[in-house]
Short mmCIF file of C-alpha atoms in Angstrom, two decimals:
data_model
loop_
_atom_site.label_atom_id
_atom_site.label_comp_id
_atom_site.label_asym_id
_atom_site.label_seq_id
_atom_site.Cartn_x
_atom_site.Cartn_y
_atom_site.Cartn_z
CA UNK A 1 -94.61 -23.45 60.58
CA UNK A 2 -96.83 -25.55 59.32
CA UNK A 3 -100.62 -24.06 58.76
CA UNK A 4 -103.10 -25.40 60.91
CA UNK A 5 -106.51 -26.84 59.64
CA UNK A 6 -108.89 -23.88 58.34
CA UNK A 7 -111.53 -25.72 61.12
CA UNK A 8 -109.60 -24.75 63.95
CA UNK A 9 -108.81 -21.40 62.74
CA UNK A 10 -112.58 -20.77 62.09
CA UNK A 11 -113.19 -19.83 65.93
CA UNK A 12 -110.34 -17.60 66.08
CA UNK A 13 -111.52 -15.42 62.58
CA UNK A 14 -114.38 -14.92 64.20
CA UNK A 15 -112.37 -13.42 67.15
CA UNK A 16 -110.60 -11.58 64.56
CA UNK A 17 -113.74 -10.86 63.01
CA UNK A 18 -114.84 -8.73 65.87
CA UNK A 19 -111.46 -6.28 65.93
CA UNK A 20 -112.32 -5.44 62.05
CA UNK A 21 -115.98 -4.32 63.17
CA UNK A 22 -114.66 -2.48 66.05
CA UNK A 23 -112.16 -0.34 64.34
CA UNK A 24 -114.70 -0.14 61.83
CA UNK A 25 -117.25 1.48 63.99
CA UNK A 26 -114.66 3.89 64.81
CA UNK A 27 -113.73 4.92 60.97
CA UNK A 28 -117.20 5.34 60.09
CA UNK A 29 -117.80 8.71 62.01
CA UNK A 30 -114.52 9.98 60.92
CA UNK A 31 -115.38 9.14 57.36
CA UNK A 32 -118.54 10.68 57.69
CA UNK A 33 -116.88 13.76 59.08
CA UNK A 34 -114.41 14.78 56.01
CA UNK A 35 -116.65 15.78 53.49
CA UNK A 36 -118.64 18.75 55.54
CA UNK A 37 -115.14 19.42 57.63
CA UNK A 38 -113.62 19.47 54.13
CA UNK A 39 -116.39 21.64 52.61
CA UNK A 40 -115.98 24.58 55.44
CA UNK A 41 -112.56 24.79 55.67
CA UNK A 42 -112.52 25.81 51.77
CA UNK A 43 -114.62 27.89 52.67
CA UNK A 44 -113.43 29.31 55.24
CA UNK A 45 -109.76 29.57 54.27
CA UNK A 46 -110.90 31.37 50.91
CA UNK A 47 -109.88 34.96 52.75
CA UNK A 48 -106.59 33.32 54.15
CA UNK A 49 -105.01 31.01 56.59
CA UNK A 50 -106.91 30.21 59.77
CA UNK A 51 -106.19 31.24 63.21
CA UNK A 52 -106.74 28.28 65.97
CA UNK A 53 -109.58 29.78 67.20
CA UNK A 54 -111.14 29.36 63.84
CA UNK A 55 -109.97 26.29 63.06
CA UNK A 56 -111.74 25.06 66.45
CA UNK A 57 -114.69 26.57 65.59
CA UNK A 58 -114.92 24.59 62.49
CA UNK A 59 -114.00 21.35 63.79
CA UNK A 60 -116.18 21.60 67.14
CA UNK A 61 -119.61 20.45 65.59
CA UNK A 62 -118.11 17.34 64.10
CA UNK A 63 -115.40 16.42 66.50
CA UNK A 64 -118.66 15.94 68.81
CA UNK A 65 -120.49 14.20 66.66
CA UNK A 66 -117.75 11.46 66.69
CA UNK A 67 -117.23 11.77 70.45
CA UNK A 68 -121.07 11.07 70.32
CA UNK A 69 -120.30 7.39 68.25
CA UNK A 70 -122.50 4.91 69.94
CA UNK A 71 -120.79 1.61 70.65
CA UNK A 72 -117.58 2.58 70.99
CA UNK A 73 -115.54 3.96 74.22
CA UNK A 74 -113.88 7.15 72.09
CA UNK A 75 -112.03 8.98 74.47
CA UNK A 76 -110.75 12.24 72.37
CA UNK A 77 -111.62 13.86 68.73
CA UNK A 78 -110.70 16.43 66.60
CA UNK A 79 -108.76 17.88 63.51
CA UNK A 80 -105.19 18.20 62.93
CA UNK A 81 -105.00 20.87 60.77
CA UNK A 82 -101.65 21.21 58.07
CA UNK A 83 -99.24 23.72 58.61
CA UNK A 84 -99.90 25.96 55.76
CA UNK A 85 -104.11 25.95 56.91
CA UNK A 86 -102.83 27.86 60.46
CA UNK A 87 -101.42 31.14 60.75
CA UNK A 88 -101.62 31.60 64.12
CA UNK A 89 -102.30 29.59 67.20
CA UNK A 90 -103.12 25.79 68.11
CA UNK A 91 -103.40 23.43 64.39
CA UNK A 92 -104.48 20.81 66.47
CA UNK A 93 -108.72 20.99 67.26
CA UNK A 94 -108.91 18.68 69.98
CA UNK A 95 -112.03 17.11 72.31
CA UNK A 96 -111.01 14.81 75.15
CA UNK A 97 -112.38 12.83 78.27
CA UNK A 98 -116.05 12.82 79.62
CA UNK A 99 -116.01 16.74 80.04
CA UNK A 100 -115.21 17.15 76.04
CA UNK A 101 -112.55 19.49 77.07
CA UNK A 102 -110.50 21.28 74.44
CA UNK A 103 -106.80 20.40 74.66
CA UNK A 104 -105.23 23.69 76.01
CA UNK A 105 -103.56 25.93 73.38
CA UNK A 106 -101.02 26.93 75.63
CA UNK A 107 -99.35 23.59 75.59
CA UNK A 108 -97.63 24.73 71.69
CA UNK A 109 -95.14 27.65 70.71
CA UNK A 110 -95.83 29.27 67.76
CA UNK A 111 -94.91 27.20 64.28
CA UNK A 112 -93.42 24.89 66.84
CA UNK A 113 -96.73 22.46 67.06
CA UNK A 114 -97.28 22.03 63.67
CA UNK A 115 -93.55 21.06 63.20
CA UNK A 116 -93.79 18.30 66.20
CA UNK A 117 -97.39 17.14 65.55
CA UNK A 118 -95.83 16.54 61.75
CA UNK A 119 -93.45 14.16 63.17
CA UNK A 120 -96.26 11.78 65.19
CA UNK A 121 -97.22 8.59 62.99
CA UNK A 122 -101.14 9.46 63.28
CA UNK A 123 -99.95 12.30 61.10
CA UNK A 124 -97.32 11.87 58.61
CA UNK A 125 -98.16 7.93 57.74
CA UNK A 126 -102.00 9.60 56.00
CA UNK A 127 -99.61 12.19 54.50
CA UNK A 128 -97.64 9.97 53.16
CA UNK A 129 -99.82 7.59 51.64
CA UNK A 130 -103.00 9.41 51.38
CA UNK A 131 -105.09 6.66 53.16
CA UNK A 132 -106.43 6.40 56.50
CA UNK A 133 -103.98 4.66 59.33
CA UNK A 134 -104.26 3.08 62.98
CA UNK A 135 -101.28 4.06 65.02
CA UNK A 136 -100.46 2.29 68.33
CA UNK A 137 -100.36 1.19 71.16
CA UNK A 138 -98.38 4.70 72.81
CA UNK A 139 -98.44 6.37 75.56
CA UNK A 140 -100.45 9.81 74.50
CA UNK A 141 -98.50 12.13 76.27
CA UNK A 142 -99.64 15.11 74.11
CA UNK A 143 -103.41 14.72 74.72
CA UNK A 144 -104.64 11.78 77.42
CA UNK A 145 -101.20 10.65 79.08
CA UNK A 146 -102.41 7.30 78.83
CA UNK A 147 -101.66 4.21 76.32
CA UNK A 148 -103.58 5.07 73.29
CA UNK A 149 -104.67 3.81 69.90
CA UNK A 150 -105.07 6.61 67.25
CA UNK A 151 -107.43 5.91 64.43
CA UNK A 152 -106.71 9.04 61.58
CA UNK A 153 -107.85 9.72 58.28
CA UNK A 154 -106.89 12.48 55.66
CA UNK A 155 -108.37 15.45 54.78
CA UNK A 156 -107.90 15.97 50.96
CA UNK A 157 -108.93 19.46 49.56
CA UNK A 158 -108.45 19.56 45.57
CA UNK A 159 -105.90 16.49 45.91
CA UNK A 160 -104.21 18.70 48.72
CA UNK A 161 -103.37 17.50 52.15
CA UNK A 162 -104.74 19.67 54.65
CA UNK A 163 -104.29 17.83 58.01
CA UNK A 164 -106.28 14.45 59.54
CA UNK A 165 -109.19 13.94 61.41
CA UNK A 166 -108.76 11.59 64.50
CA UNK A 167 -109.96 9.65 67.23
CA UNK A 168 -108.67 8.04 70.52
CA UNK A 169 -109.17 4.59 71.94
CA UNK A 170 -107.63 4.02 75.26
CA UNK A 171 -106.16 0.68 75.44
CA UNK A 172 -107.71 -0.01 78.85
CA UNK A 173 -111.01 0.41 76.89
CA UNK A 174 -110.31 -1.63 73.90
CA UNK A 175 -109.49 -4.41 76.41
CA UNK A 176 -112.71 -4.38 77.90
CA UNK A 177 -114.16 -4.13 74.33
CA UNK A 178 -112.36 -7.25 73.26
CA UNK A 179 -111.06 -9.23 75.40
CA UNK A 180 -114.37 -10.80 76.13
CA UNK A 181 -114.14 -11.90 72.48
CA UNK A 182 -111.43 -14.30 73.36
CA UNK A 183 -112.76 -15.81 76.13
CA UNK A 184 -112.16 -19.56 75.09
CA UNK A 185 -108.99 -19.05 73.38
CA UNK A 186 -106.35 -19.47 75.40
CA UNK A 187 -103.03 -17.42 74.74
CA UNK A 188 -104.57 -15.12 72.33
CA UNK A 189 -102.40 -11.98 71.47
CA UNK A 190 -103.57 -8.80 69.29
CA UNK A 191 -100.29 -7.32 68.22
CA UNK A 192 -99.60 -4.11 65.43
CA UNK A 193 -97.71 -4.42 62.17
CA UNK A 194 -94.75 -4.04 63.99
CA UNK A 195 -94.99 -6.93 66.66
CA UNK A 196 -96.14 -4.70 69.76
CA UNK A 197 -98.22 -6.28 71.56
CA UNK A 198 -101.93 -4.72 71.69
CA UNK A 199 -103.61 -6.43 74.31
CA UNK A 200 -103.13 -10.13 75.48
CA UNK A 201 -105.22 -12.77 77.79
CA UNK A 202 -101.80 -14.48 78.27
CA UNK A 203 -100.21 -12.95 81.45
CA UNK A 204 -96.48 -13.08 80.26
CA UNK A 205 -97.66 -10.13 77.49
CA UNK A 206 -98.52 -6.68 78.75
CA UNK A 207 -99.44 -3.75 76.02
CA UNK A 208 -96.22 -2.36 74.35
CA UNK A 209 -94.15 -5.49 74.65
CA UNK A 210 -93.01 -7.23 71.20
CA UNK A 211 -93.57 -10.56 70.95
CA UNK A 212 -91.22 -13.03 70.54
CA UNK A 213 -90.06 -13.30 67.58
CA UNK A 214 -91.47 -10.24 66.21
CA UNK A 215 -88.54 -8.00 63.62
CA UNK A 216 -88.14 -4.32 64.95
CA UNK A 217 -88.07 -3.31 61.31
CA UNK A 218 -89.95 -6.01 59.61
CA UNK A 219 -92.98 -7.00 61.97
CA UNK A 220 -93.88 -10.14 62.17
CA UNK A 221 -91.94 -11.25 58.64
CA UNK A 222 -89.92 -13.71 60.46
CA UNK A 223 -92.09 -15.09 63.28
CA UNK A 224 -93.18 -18.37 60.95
CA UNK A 225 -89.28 -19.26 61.18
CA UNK A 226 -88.81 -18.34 64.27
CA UNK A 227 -91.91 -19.37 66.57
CA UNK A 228 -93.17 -22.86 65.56
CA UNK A 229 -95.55 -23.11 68.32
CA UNK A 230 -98.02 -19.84 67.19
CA UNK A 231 -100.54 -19.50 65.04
CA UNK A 232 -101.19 -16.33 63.11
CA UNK A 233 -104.04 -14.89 61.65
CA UNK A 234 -103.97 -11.19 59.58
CA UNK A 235 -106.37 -8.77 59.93
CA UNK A 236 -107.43 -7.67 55.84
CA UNK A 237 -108.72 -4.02 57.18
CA UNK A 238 -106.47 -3.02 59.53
CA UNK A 239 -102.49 -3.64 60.96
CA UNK A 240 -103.16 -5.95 63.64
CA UNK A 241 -102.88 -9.49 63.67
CA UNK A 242 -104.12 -12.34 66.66
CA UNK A 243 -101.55 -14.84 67.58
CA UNK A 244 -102.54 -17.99 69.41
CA UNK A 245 -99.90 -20.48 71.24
CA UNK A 246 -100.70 -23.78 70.72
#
């Protein structure tokens, strides 16, 4: 593919432009959050591991102060708490929908949440790599039921991984966020790292779809040898990158 003039792209970084600062605005809480959550759970955990009920307790006060984020359409919050933190109970300190309810404890078995909640991307890609990850589009079928984008960051303690805080973005939201952005550019598609389509203002792509093109294991790797007729442009913050047809 041959790389079109920086003028044209201009418009479309600015489109791009506007992604970064949303999924910015939805870090910044959680960032903000770590420290104090971080603070009281050493604290707390000093006479031993935490029952759910404490662990919400904790993560309450914050969770709401992200749910309170101006700007941005957060639909859920909360802690996911490691499996060594919890003795007893629900790990996972979850806020959802306009109510703020707390996800209901008696959706988990004992150990058996931790062990599943382990396996979801939101949590084992920030322990893994120790950084803070965007994971979607899914459909959230553990908290909202709906297609969801999960914004998490780590909890370190001491260098030790204690869980991730989170937040929710329904897709349905983020379109009415941003698709107004790329009004003007025809064709414009905001896929993942792995070539799923995030939301599109070109009807033949619907969330979840991969693009064509798009490897299942590689991403977008081989789209520039396969698809002649896009343009692609890389976020530098976050996994998503806007693909224009010409």
């Amino acid at each position: 593919m041959t790389a079109a003039p920086d003028i044209a792209d201009a418009p479309l970084r600015v489109a791009l432009r506007h992604v970064d600062d949303f999924f910015d605005g939805v870090f910044a809480p959680l960032d903000r959050w770590v420290p104090s959550l971080a603070s009281a759970l050493r604290r707390e955990s000093e006479a031993g591991a935490l029952t759910g009920a404490q662990l919400a307790a904790i993560a309450k006060p914050g969770a709401h102060q992200v749910l309170d984020t101006e700007g941005r359409p957060l639909y859920g919050a909360g802690f996911c708490a490691s499996e060594e933190l919890v003795s007893e109970g629900n790990p996972l300190a979850w806020w959802q929908g306009p109510e703020r309810a707390l996800l209901a404890s008696s959706t988990f078995g004992p150990g058996q949440a931790a062990i599943d909640l382990m396996r979801l991307e939101w949590y084992r890609v920030p322990e893994a790599t120790g950084d803070r990850h965007v994971a979607g589009p899914f459909v959230d079928y553990l908290c909202s039921n709906e297609v969801t984008i999960t914004s998490a960051v780590p909890v370190l303690v001491g260098g030790d991984f204690w869980g991730v805080v989170c937040a929710d973005v329904l897709v349905s939201s983020l379109e009415d966020a941003l698709l107004p952005v790329f009004v003007g550019h025809r064709g414009s598609t905001l896929v993942n790292a792995n070539g799923r389509v995030v939301l599109s203002n070109d009807p033949d792509f619907e969330t979840g779809d991969r693009y064509p093109g798009a490897d299942p294991e590689g991403g977008l790797s081989e789209l520039d040898r396969s698809n002649v007729d896009v343009r692609v442009l890389s976020s530098q913050r976050y996994p998503f990158s806007l693909l224009v047809t010409s």
